[in-house]
Short mmCIF file of C-alpha atoms in Angstrom, two decimals:
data_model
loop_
_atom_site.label_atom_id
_atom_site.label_comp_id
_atom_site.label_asym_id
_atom_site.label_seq_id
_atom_site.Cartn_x
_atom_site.Cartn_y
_atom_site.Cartn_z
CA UNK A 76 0.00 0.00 0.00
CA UNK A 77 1.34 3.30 -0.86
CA UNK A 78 1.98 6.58 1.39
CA UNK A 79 -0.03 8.21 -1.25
CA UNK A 80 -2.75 5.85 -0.82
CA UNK A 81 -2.97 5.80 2.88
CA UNK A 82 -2.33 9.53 2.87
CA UNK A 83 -5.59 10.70 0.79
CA UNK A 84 -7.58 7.67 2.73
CA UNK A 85 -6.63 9.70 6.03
CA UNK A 86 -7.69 12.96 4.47
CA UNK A 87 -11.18 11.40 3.97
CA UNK A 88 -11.44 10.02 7.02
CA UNK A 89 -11.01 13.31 9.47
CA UNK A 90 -13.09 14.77 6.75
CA UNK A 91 -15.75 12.03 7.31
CA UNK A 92 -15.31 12.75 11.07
CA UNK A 93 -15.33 16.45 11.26
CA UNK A 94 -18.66 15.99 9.36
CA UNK A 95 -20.10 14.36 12.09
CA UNK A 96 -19.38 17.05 14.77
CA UNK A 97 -20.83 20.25 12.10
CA UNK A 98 -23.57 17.31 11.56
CA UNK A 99 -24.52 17.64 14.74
CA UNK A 100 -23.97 13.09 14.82
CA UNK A 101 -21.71 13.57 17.70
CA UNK A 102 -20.13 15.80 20.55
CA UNK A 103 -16.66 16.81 21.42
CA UNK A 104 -14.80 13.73 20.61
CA UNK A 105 -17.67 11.24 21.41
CA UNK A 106 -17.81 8.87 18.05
CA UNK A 107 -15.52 7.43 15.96
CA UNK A 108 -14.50 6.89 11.94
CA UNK A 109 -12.31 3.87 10.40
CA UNK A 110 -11.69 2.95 7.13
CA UNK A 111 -9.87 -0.20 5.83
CA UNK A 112 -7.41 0.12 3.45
CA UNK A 113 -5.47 -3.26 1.96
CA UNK A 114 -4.73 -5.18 5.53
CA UNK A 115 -4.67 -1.93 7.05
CA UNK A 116 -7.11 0.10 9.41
CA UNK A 117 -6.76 4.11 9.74
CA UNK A 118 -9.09 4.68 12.67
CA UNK A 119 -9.47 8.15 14.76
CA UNK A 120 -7.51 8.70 17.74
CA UNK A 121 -8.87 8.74 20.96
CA UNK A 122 -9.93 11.34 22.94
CA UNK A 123 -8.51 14.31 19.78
CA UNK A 124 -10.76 16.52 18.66
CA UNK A 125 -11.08 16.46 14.86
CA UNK A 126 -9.58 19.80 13.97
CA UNK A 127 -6.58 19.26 15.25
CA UNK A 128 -5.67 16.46 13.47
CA UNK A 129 -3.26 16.16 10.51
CA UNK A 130 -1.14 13.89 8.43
CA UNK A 131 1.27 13.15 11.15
CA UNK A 132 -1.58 11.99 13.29
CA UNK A 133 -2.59 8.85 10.85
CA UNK A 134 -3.41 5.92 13.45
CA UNK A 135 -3.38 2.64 11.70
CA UNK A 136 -3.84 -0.59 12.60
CA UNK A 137 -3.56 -4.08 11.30
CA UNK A 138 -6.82 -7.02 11.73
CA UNK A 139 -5.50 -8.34 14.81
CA UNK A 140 -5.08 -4.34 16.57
CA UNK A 141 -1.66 -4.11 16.59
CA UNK A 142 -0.50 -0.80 15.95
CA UNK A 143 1.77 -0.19 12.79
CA UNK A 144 1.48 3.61 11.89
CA UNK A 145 1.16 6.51 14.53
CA UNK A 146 2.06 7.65 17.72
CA UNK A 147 -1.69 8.56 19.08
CA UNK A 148 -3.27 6.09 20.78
CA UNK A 149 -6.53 4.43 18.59
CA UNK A 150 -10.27 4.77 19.50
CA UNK A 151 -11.35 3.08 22.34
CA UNK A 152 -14.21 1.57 20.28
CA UNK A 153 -11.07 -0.09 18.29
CA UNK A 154 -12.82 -3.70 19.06
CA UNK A 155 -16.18 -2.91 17.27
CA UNK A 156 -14.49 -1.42 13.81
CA UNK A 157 -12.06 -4.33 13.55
CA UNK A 158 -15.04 -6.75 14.57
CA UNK A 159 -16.69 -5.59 11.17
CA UNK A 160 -13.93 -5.35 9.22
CA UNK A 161 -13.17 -9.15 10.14
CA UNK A 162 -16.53 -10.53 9.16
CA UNK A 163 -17.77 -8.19 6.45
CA UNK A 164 -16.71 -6.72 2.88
CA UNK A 165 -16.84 -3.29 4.72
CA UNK A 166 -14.43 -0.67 3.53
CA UNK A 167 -15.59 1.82 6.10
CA UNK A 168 -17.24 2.14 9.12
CA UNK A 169 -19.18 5.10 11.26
CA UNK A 170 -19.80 4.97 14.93
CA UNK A 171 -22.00 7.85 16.43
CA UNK A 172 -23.76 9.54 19.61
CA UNK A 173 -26.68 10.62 17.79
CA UNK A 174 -29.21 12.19 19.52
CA UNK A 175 -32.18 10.99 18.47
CA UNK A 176 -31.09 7.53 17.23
CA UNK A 177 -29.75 6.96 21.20
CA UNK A 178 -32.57 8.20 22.37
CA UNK A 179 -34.70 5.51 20.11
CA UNK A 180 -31.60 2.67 21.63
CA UNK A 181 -33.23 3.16 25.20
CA UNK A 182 -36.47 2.38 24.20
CA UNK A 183 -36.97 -0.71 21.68
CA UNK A 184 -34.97 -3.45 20.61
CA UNK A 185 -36.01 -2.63 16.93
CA UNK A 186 -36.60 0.33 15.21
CA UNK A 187 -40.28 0.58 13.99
CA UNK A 188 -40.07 0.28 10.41
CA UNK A 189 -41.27 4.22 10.30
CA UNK A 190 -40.17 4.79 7.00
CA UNK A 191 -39.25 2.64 3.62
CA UNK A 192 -35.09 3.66 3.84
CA UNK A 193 -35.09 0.94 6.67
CA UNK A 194 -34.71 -1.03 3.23
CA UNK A 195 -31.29 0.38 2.61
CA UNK A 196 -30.09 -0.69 5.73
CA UNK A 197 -31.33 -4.36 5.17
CA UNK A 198 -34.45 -4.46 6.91
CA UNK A 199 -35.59 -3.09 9.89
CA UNK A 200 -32.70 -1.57 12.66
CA UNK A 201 -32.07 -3.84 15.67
CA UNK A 202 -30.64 -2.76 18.68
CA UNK A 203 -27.75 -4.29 20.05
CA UNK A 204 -28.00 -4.93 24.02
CA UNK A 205 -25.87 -3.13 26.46
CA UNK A 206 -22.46 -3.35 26.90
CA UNK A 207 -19.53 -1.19 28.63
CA UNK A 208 -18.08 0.71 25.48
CA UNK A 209 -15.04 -0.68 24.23
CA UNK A 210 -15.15 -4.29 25.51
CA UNK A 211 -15.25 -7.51 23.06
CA UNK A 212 -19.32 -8.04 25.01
CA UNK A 213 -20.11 -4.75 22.74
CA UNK A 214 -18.83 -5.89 19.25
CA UNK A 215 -20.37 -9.51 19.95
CA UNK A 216 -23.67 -7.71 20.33
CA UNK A 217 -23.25 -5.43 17.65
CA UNK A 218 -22.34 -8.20 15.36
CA UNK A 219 -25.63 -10.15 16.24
CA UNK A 220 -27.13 -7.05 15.25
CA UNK A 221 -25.89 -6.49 11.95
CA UNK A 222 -26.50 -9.89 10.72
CA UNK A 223 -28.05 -8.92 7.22
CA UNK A 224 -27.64 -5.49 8.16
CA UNK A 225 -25.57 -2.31 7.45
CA UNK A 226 -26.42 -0.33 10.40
CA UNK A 227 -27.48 -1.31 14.06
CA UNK A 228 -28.58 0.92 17.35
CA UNK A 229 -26.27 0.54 20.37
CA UNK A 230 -28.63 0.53 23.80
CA UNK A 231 -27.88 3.33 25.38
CA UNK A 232 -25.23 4.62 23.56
CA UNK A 233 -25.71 5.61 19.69
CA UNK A 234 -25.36 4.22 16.33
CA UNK A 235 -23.09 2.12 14.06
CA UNK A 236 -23.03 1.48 10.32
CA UNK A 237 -20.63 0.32 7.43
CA UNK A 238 -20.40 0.32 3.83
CA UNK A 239 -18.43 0.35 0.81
CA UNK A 240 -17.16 3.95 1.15
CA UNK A 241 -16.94 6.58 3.74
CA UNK A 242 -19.53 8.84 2.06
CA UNK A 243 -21.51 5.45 2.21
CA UNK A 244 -20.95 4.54 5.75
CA UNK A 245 -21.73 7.95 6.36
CA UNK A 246 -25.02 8.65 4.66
CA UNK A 247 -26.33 5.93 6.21
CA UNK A 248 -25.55 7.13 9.39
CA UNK A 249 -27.49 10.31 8.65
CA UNK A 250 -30.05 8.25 7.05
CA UNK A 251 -30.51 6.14 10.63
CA UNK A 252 -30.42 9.19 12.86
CA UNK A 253 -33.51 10.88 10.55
CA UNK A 254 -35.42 7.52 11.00
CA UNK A 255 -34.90 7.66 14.39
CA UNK A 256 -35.82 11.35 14.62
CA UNK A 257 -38.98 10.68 12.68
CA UNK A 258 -40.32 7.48 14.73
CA UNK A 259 -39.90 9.70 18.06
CA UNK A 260 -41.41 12.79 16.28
CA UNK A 261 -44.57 10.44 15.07
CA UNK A 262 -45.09 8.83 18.75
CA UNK A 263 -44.62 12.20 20.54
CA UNK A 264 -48.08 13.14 19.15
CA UNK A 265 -50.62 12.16 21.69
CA UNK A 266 -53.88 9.74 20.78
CA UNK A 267 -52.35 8.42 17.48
CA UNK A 268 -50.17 5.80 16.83
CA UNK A 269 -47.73 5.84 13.59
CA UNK A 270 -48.53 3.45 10.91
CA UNK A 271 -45.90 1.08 9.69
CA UNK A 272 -44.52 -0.23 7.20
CA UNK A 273 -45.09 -4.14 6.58
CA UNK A 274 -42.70 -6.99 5.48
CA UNK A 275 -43.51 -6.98 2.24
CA UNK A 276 -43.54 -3.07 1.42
CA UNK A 277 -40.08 -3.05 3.04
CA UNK A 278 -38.59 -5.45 0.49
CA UNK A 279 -40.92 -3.77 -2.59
CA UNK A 280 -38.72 -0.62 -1.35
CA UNK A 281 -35.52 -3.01 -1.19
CA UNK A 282 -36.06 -4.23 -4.67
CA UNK A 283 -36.60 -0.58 -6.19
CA UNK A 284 -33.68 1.07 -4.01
CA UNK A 285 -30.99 -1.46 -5.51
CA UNK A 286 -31.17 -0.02 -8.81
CA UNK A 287 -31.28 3.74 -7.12
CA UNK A 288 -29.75 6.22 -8.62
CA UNK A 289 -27.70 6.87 -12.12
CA UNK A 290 -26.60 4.18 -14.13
CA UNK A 291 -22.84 3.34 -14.18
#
């Protein structure tokens, strides 16, 4: 892998990251952005805020954890990102405090299928149980979680979702948060009770959203 390569990878990532904060997806340093490139991970430091960081801070790691580029310790959430990247084709994972998608975590142990972008995610959002942040309990959840899925709710703690990209990875953060936002929204008004989507209009949407967009 070149310098070049891992270089412009970095750039995207703290990109990807700082989006989060102006996004309003996390605060302070709460959160954290990998991406995979070859056998290599570039993850966020812990505990630096995103603006400060530059080329000199690139944290890599390999798929066992071991640190090979960087002298800044890597996210404490290390466990989870290398968890996925072990047992999925991702090329890039986002981990978030979201507001409203934590606030959703505390309350269900699936996201009611509010809205017909569920689809893009794989189906409807579980939430992974509790576990103290950074320990192998909270990937082994997680990963239950994402079985078929590209995104999952942490109880009690926020989101996490993967794809083939960063802008990927990212959107469908975003994506998950505003599903979140919009089931909490449709409960909060009193004497109704939001209708749902069923089985079968979710996967309509599935089939329709895989040929989304322009053609290649």
């Amino acid at each position: 892998m070149t310098q070049d390569a891992i270089e412009r990878a970095w750039d995207a990532l703290v990109g990807t990251a700082r989006r989060t904060v102006t996004d309003g997806l996390v605060v302070g340093t709460s959160g954290n952005v990998s991406a995979r490139v070859g056998d290599l991970v570039l993850v966020t430091p812990s505990g630096v805020p995103y603006d400060r960081l530059t080329p000199a801070d690139t944290v890599a790691v390999d798929l066992d954890g071991t640190q090979v580029r960087g002298r800044l310790a890597p996210t404490s959430e290390l466990p989870m990102h290398l968890e996925i990247y072990r047992r999925t084709t991702a090329r890039a994972v986002v981990h978030t405090h979201a507001v409203h998608a934590t606030a959703a975590s505390t309350l269900v142990t699936e996201l009611p299928p509010i809205h017909y972008m569920a689809a893009a995610l794989g189906g409807p959002v579980r939430v992974a149980p509790y576990a103290l942040y950074g320990t192998p309990d909270l990937a082994a959840h997680m990963m239950r979680a994402l079985d078929d899925r590209t995104g999952c709710l942490l109880r009690n703690h926020g989101t996490v979702t993967y794809g083939d990209t960063l802008d990927q990875a990212y959107d469908r953060t975003a994506q998950l948060e505003w599903m979140c936002r919009v089931w909490l929204t449709a409960t909060s008004a009193p004497g109704h009770t939001p209708s749902l989507l069923s089985p079968a209009e979710l996967h309509e949407a599935a089939t329709k959203l895989s040929g989304y967009g322009q053609p290649h």
